[in-house]
Amino acid sequence: MWVSDRWTDYELLDCGGGEKLERWGSQLLVRPDPQAIWNTPRTHRGWTQNAGRYARSSTGGGAWQNKSMPERWTVSYGALTFNVKPMNFKHTGLFPEQAANWDFARERIAAAGRPVRVLNLFAYTGGATAACAAAGASVCHVDAAKGMVQWARENAKSSGLENAPIRWIVDDCAKFVEREIRRGRTYDAVIMDPPSYGRGPTGEVWKLEENLYPFVELVSRVLSDRPLFLILNSYTTGLAPGVLTYILETLISKKFGGHTVSGELGLPVSESGLVLPCGSAGRWTCG
């Protein structure tokens, strides 16, 4: 398991009963988590004294309760600074477990000894974009949601990267990659964080189980002659890490060599000393 244990501004304090208690900077939040199905004593004061709890509704969806937290605030990871904004569907705009992938990407970019072009697909609010840009790469950030791309730009500015070589693209990821192939534009690294289900800006439907394999095959055609790495994330419960390995070995390793390692991403839990699983990731590297 790849554990994101280098945070100071984020902490997973406790989890259980389908919820997790988190510290985001100075704010304590309680949010649902489908993995935390065990019971916990809930001795930490944050379970009852928190700035906000997202409660599920019996009719679907949910809403924030208590809500004494600010509308937005910032948290830092090393030299990177991110804007946290609790949203109506429980998210905060940041997945802290992805820090393990950010560190991996930064290390690969720093060790490359040459200019590196990174394509970040389904790039959300740009955690990986900021990490790669801070490591010296030029980054193309692509997401179908205009609001998420704007949020990513805010994060880049907060991290002192407003003048970094980042292209900000609002587009359907598959259509964008198809156009890049026609243009002959290539990338040395690709990061993709596809949703389980989604719609593009003009109504395109994305279903992970149906679209992931052909999408990775498409992405393989936009890699340069000397690719460094590819990161494939999956939050879909039904896709085991071995599935990601099979996809990357079949489509990427057979074409470029190298090897794939897949595993779970996790966050350390302060109260128990255990690690909460937070989805799977596959990492292909050139050597």
GROMACS .gro file of C-alpha atoms in nm:
model
  287
    1MET     CA    1   0.000   0.000   0.000
    2TRP     CA    2   0.116   0.352  -0.080
    3VAL     CA    3   0.050   0.561   0.231
    4SER     CA    4   0.034   0.941   0.222
    5ASP     CA    5   0.199   1.003   0.557
    6ARG     CA    6   0.387   1.327   0.496
    7TRP     CA    7   0.100   1.568   0.562
    8THR     CA    8   0.112   1.830   0.836
    9ASP     CA    9  -0.199   2.033   0.739
   10TYR     CA   10  -0.419   1.726   0.696
   11GLU     CA   11  -0.479   1.441   0.940
   12LEU     CA   12  -0.717   1.147   0.941
   13LEU     CA   13  -0.793   1.143   1.310
   14ASP     CA   14  -1.034   0.850   1.331
   15CYS     CA   15  -1.277   0.649   1.119
   16GLY     CA   16  -1.552   0.395   1.165
   17GLY     CA   17  -1.925   0.347   1.142
   18GLY     CA   18  -1.918   0.460   0.782
   19GLU     CA   19  -1.760   0.797   0.865
   20LYS     CA   20  -1.418   0.956   0.899
   21LEU     CA   21  -1.304   1.240   1.125
   22GLU     CA   22  -1.049   1.464   0.956
   23ARG     CA   23  -0.842   1.770   1.038
   24TRP     CA   24  -0.806   2.009   0.746
   25GLY     CA   25  -0.571   2.274   0.879
   26SER     CA   26  -0.748   2.389   1.196
   27GLN     CA   27  -1.094   2.270   1.086
   28LEU     CA   28  -1.239   1.936   1.199
   29LEU     CA   29  -1.480   1.773   0.952
   30VAL     CA   30  -1.679   1.448   0.958
   31ARG     CA   31  -1.755   1.292   0.620
   32PRO     CA   32  -1.898   0.960   0.501
   33ASP     CA   33  -1.658   0.686   0.397
   34PRO     CA   34  -1.790   0.356   0.258
   35GLN     CA   35  -1.470   0.168   0.348
   36ALA     CA   36  -1.489   0.243   0.722
   37ILE     CA   37  -1.744  -0.028   0.807
   38TRP     CA   38  -1.597  -0.121   1.148
   39ASN     CA   39  -1.692   0.032   1.483
   40THR     CA   40  -1.475   0.282   1.667
   41PRO     CA   41  -1.504   0.405   2.030
   42ARG     CA   42  -1.524   0.764   1.901
   43THR     CA   43  -1.336   0.900   2.200
   44HIS     CA   44  -1.188   1.192   2.004
   45ARG     CA   45  -1.370   1.515   2.084
   46GLY     CA   46  -1.396   1.595   1.713
   47TRP     CA   47  -1.677   1.345   1.669
   48THR     CA   48  -1.903   1.577   1.869
   49GLN     CA   49  -1.717   1.908   1.842
   50ASN     CA   50  -1.651   1.963   1.473
   51ALA     CA   51  -1.684   2.247   1.225
   52GLY     CA   52  -1.906   2.044   0.992
   53ARG     CA   53  -2.054   1.701   0.940
   54TYR     CA   54  -2.179   1.580   0.604
   55ALA     CA   55  -2.487   1.366   0.668
   56ARG     CA   56  -2.638   1.135   0.410
   57SER     CA   57  -3.009   1.170   0.332
   58SER     CA   58  -3.239   0.867   0.325
   59THR     CA   59  -3.375   0.998  -0.006
   60GLY     CA   60  -3.028   1.034  -0.163
   61GLY     CA   61  -2.757   1.296  -0.153
   62GLY     CA   62  -2.696   1.475   0.173
   63ALA     CA   63  -2.602   1.807   0.332
   64TRP     CA   64  -2.353   1.967   0.567
   65GLN     CA   65  -2.461   2.006   0.929
   66ASN     CA   66  -2.313   2.235   1.198
   67LYS     CA   67  -2.130   2.433   0.924
   68SER     CA   68  -1.919   2.660   1.140
   69MET     CA   69  -1.625   2.614   0.902
   70PRO     CA   70  -1.529   2.897   0.664
   71GLU     CA   71  -1.657   2.892   0.308
   72ARG     CA   72  -1.298   2.831   0.201
   73TRP     CA   73  -0.949   2.808   0.350
   74THR     CA   74  -0.606   2.675   0.253
   75VAL     CA   75  -0.394   2.375   0.347
   76SER     CA   76  -0.035   2.313   0.245
   77TYR     CA   77   0.163   2.008   0.143
   78GLY     CA   78   0.528   2.104   0.144
   79ALA     CA   79   0.560   2.402  -0.090
   80LEU     CA   80   0.215   2.340  -0.241
   81THR     CA   81  -0.091   2.526  -0.116
   82PHE     CA   82  -0.448   2.419  -0.193
   83ASN     CA   83  -0.784   2.590  -0.152
   84VAL     CA   84  -1.032   2.380   0.044
   85LYS     CA   85  -1.403   2.442  -0.024
   86PRO     CA   86  -1.655   2.193   0.122
   87MET     CA   87  -1.910   2.118  -0.149
   88ASN     CA   88  -2.270   2.001  -0.147
   89PHE     CA   89  -2.171   1.643  -0.238
   90LYS     CA   90  -1.931   1.592   0.060
   91HIS     CA   91  -1.604   1.662  -0.126
   92THR     CA   92  -1.356   1.933  -0.026
   93GLY     CA   93  -1.177   1.971  -0.358
   94LEU     CA   94  -0.876   1.764  -0.256
   95PHE     CA   95  -0.800   1.394  -0.217
   96PRO     CA   96  -0.514   1.385   0.038
   97GLU     CA   97  -0.430   1.019  -0.033
   98GLN     CA   98  -0.310   1.129  -0.376
   99ALA     CA   99  -0.005   1.290  -0.214
  100ALA     CA  100   0.174   0.955  -0.251
  101ASN     CA  101   0.130   0.983  -0.627
  102TRP     CA  102   0.237   1.346  -0.628
  103ASP     CA  103   0.562   1.249  -0.455
  104PHE     CA  104   0.619   0.965  -0.702
  105ALA     CA  105   0.566   1.196  -1.001
  106ARG     CA  106   0.792   1.467  -0.861
  107GLU     CA  107   1.071   1.218  -0.797
  108ARG     CA  108   1.049   1.078  -1.151
  109ILE     CA  109   1.048   1.426  -1.304
  110ALA     CA  110   1.342   1.545  -1.093
  111ALA     CA  111   1.546   1.235  -1.182
  112ALA     CA  112   1.477   1.260  -1.556
  113GLY     CA  113   1.754   1.510  -1.625
  114ARG     CA  114   1.564   1.654  -1.922
  115PRO     CA  115   1.253   1.860  -1.996
  116VAL     CA  116   0.937   1.664  -1.917
  117ARG     CA  117   0.591   1.715  -2.065
  118VAL     CA  118   0.304   1.588  -1.846
  119LEU     CA  119  -0.057   1.532  -1.950
  120ASN     CA  120  -0.298   1.534  -1.654
  121LEU     CA  121  -0.639   1.395  -1.756
  122PHE     CA  122  -0.957   1.419  -1.547
  123ALA     CA  123  -0.736   1.660  -1.359
  124TYR     CA  124  -0.997   1.797  -1.115
  125THR     CA  125  -0.857   2.076  -0.895
  126GLY     CA  126  -0.498   2.018  -1.001
  127GLY     CA  127  -0.312   1.858  -0.713
  128ALA     CA  128  -0.100   1.652  -0.951
  129THR     CA  129  -0.071   1.948  -1.189
  130ALA     CA  130   0.079   2.167  -0.917
  131ALA     CA  131   0.310   1.889  -0.798
  132CYS     CA  132   0.449   1.823  -1.147
  133ALA     CA  133   0.485   2.193  -1.230
  134ALA     CA  134   0.668   2.253  -0.903
  135ALA     CA  135   0.909   1.973  -1.000
  136GLY     CA  136   0.992   2.158  -1.322
  137ALA     CA  137   0.765   1.987  -1.577
  138SER     CA  138   0.543   2.157  -1.830
  139VAL     CA  139   0.187   2.038  -1.773
  140CYS     CA  140  -0.130   2.014  -1.979
  141HIS     CA  141  -0.426   2.008  -1.739
  142VAL     CA  142  -0.752   1.873  -1.886
  143ASP     CA  143  -1.093   1.848  -1.721
  144ALA     CA  144  -1.446   1.867  -1.860
  145ALA     CA  145  -1.571   2.092  -1.578
  146LYS     CA  146  -1.492   2.462  -1.624
  147GLY     CA  147  -1.534   2.529  -1.252
  148MET     CA  148  -1.280   2.262  -1.159
  149VAL     CA  149  -1.024   2.403  -1.403
  150GLN     CA  150  -1.072   2.749  -1.252
  151TRP     CA  151  -1.025   2.600  -0.906
  152ALA     CA  152  -0.705   2.431  -1.026
  153ARG     CA  153  -0.578   2.766  -1.152
  154GLU     CA  154  -0.645   2.911  -0.806
  155ASN     CA  155  -0.446   2.629  -0.649
  156ALA     CA  156  -0.156   2.689  -0.887
  157LYS     CA  157  -0.157   3.059  -0.800
  158SER     CA  158  -0.170   2.982  -0.426
  159SER     CA  159   0.132   2.755  -0.476
  160GLY     CA  160   0.327   3.032  -0.653
  161LEU     CA  161   0.291   2.859  -0.990
  162GLU     CA  162   0.078   3.116  -1.176
  163ASN     CA  163   0.361   3.167  -1.428
  164ALA     CA  164   0.454   2.799  -1.459
  165PRO     CA  165   0.421   2.637  -1.806
  166ILE     CA  166   0.070   2.498  -1.757
  167ARG     CA  167  -0.195   2.472  -2.030
  168TRP     CA  168  -0.548   2.486  -1.890
  169ILE     CA  169  -0.797   2.294  -2.104
  170VAL     CA  170  -1.173   2.255  -2.053
  171ASP     CA  171  -1.267   1.958  -2.273
  172ASP     CA  172  -1.377   1.597  -2.289
  173CYS     CA  173  -1.057   1.405  -2.219
  174ALA     CA  174  -1.098   1.144  -2.495
  175LYS     CA  175  -1.174   1.405  -2.759
  176PHE     CA  176  -0.877   1.613  -2.647
  177VAL     CA  177  -0.640   1.316  -2.669
  178GLU     CA  178  -0.771   1.231  -3.016
  179ARG     CA  179  -0.694   1.585  -3.131
  180GLU     CA  180  -0.346   1.576  -2.976
  181ILE     CA  181  -0.275   1.255  -3.169
  182ARG     CA  182  -0.382   1.422  -3.493
  183ARG     CA  183  -0.162   1.722  -3.412
  184GLY     CA  184   0.136   1.495  -3.346
  185ARG     CA  185   0.178   1.631  -2.994
  186THR     CA  186   0.322   1.388  -2.740
  187TYR     CA  187   0.387   1.370  -2.367
  188ASP     CA  188   0.654   1.207  -2.153
  189ALA     CA  189   0.417   1.127  -1.867
  190VAL     CA  190   0.043   1.086  -1.823
  191ILE     CA  191  -0.164   1.100  -1.507
  192MET     CA  192  -0.530   1.004  -1.523
  193ASP     CA  193  -0.794   0.995  -1.253
  194PRO     CA  194  -1.110   0.889  -1.436
  195PRO     CA  195  -1.447   0.889  -1.258
  196SER     CA  196  -1.665   0.583  -1.224
  197TYR     CA  197  -1.933   0.768  -1.417
  198GLY     CA  198  -1.945   1.111  -1.575
  199ARG     CA  199  -2.061   1.333  -1.857
  200GLY     CA  200  -1.852   1.551  -2.084
  201PRO     CA  201  -1.928   1.919  -2.160
  202THR     CA  202  -2.155   1.825  -2.452
  203GLY     CA  203  -2.324   1.526  -2.290
  204GLU     CA  204  -2.066   1.252  -2.358
  205VAL     CA  205  -2.122   0.959  -2.120
  206TRP     CA  206  -1.827   0.796  -1.943
  207LYS     CA  207  -1.860   0.455  -1.773
  208LEU     CA  208  -1.535   0.331  -1.626
  209GLU     CA  209  -1.590  -0.041  -1.682
  210GLU     CA  210  -1.677   0.016  -2.048
  211ASN     CA  211  -1.445   0.300  -2.140
  212LEU     CA  212  -1.126   0.255  -1.937
  213TYR     CA  213  -0.946  -0.006  -2.148
  214PRO     CA  214  -1.003   0.165  -2.486
  215PHE     CA  215  -0.919   0.499  -2.327
  216VAL     CA  216  -0.582   0.379  -2.199
  217GLU     CA  217  -0.515   0.235  -2.546
  218LEU     CA  218  -0.591   0.578  -2.691
  219VAL     CA  219  -0.362   0.747  -2.438
  220SER     CA  220  -0.078   0.510  -2.528
  221ARG     CA  221  -0.071   0.677  -2.869
  222VAL     CA  222   0.005   1.021  -2.723
  223LEU     CA  223   0.311   0.907  -2.527
  224SER     CA  224   0.650   1.023  -2.653
  225ASP     CA  225   0.927   0.795  -2.778
  226ARG     CA  226   1.089   0.816  -2.434
  227PRO     CA  227   0.802   0.811  -2.184
  228LEU     CA  228   0.881   0.828  -1.813
  229PHE     CA  229   0.569   0.714  -1.632
  230LEU     CA  230   0.194   0.673  -1.637
  231ILE     CA  231  -0.031   0.685  -1.330
  232LEU     CA  232  -0.380   0.536  -1.348
  233ASN     CA  233  -0.613   0.589  -1.053
  234SER     CA  234  -0.936   0.405  -0.977
  235TYR     CA  235  -1.187   0.470  -0.701
  236THR     CA  236  -1.430   0.207  -0.830
  237THR     CA  237  -1.468  -0.063  -0.568
  238GLY     CA  238  -1.503  -0.340  -0.826
  239LEU     CA  239  -1.164  -0.277  -0.990
  240ALA     CA  240  -0.883  -0.445  -0.800
  241PRO     CA  241  -0.522  -0.323  -0.831
  242GLY     CA  242  -0.447  -0.632  -1.041
  243VAL     CA  243  -0.692  -0.507  -1.304
  244LEU     CA  244  -0.492  -0.186  -1.339
  245THR     CA  245  -0.171  -0.387  -1.368
  246TYR     CA  246  -0.322  -0.600  -1.644
  247ILE     CA  247  -0.439  -0.296  -1.839
  248LEU     CA  248  -0.105  -0.116  -1.816
  249GLU     CA  249   0.106  -0.423  -1.884
  250THR     CA  250  -0.109  -0.515  -2.186
  251LEU     CA  251  -0.127  -0.169  -2.339
  252ILE     CA  252   0.182   0.019  -2.220
  253SER     CA  253   0.455  -0.230  -2.128
  254LYS     CA  254   0.412  -0.431  -2.448
  255LYS     CA  255   0.461  -0.112  -2.646
  256PHE     CA  256   0.732   0.068  -2.446
  257GLY     CA  257   0.883  -0.193  -2.215
  258GLY     CA  258   0.919  -0.100  -1.851
  259HIS     CA  259   0.701  -0.243  -1.575
  260THR     CA  260   0.388  -0.180  -1.373
  261VAL     CA  261   0.326  -0.181  -0.999
  262SER     CA  262  -0.030  -0.146  -0.868
  263GLY     CA  263  -0.162  -0.117  -0.516
  264GLU     CA  264  -0.395   0.060  -0.280
  265LEU     CA  265  -0.359   0.420  -0.171
  266GLY     CA  266  -0.409   0.482   0.198
  267LEU     CA  267  -0.416   0.737   0.478
  268PRO     CA  268  -0.278   0.669   0.828
  269VAL     CA  269  -0.537   0.686   1.106
  270SER     CA  270  -0.405   0.866   1.413
  271GLU     CA  271  -0.635   0.706   1.672
  272SER     CA  272  -0.581   0.342   1.570
  273GLY     CA  273  -0.244   0.345   1.398
  274LEU     CA  274  -0.402   0.157   1.106
  275VAL     CA  275  -0.437   0.272   0.744
  276LEU     CA  276  -0.765   0.353   0.568
  277PRO     CA  277  -0.778   0.221   0.209
  278CYS     CA  278  -0.866   0.500  -0.035
  279GLY     CA  279  -0.880   0.341  -0.379
  280SER     CA  280  -0.633   0.180  -0.617
  281ALA     CA  281  -0.359   0.311  -0.842
  282GLY     CA  282  -0.135   0.162  -1.110
  283ARG     CA  283   0.207   0.308  -1.191
  284TRP     CA  284   0.389   0.222  -1.511
  285THR     CA  285   0.752   0.331  -1.536
  286CYS     CA  286   1.002   0.311  -1.818
  287GLY     CA  287   1.256   0.106  -1.628
   0.00000   0.00000   0.00000
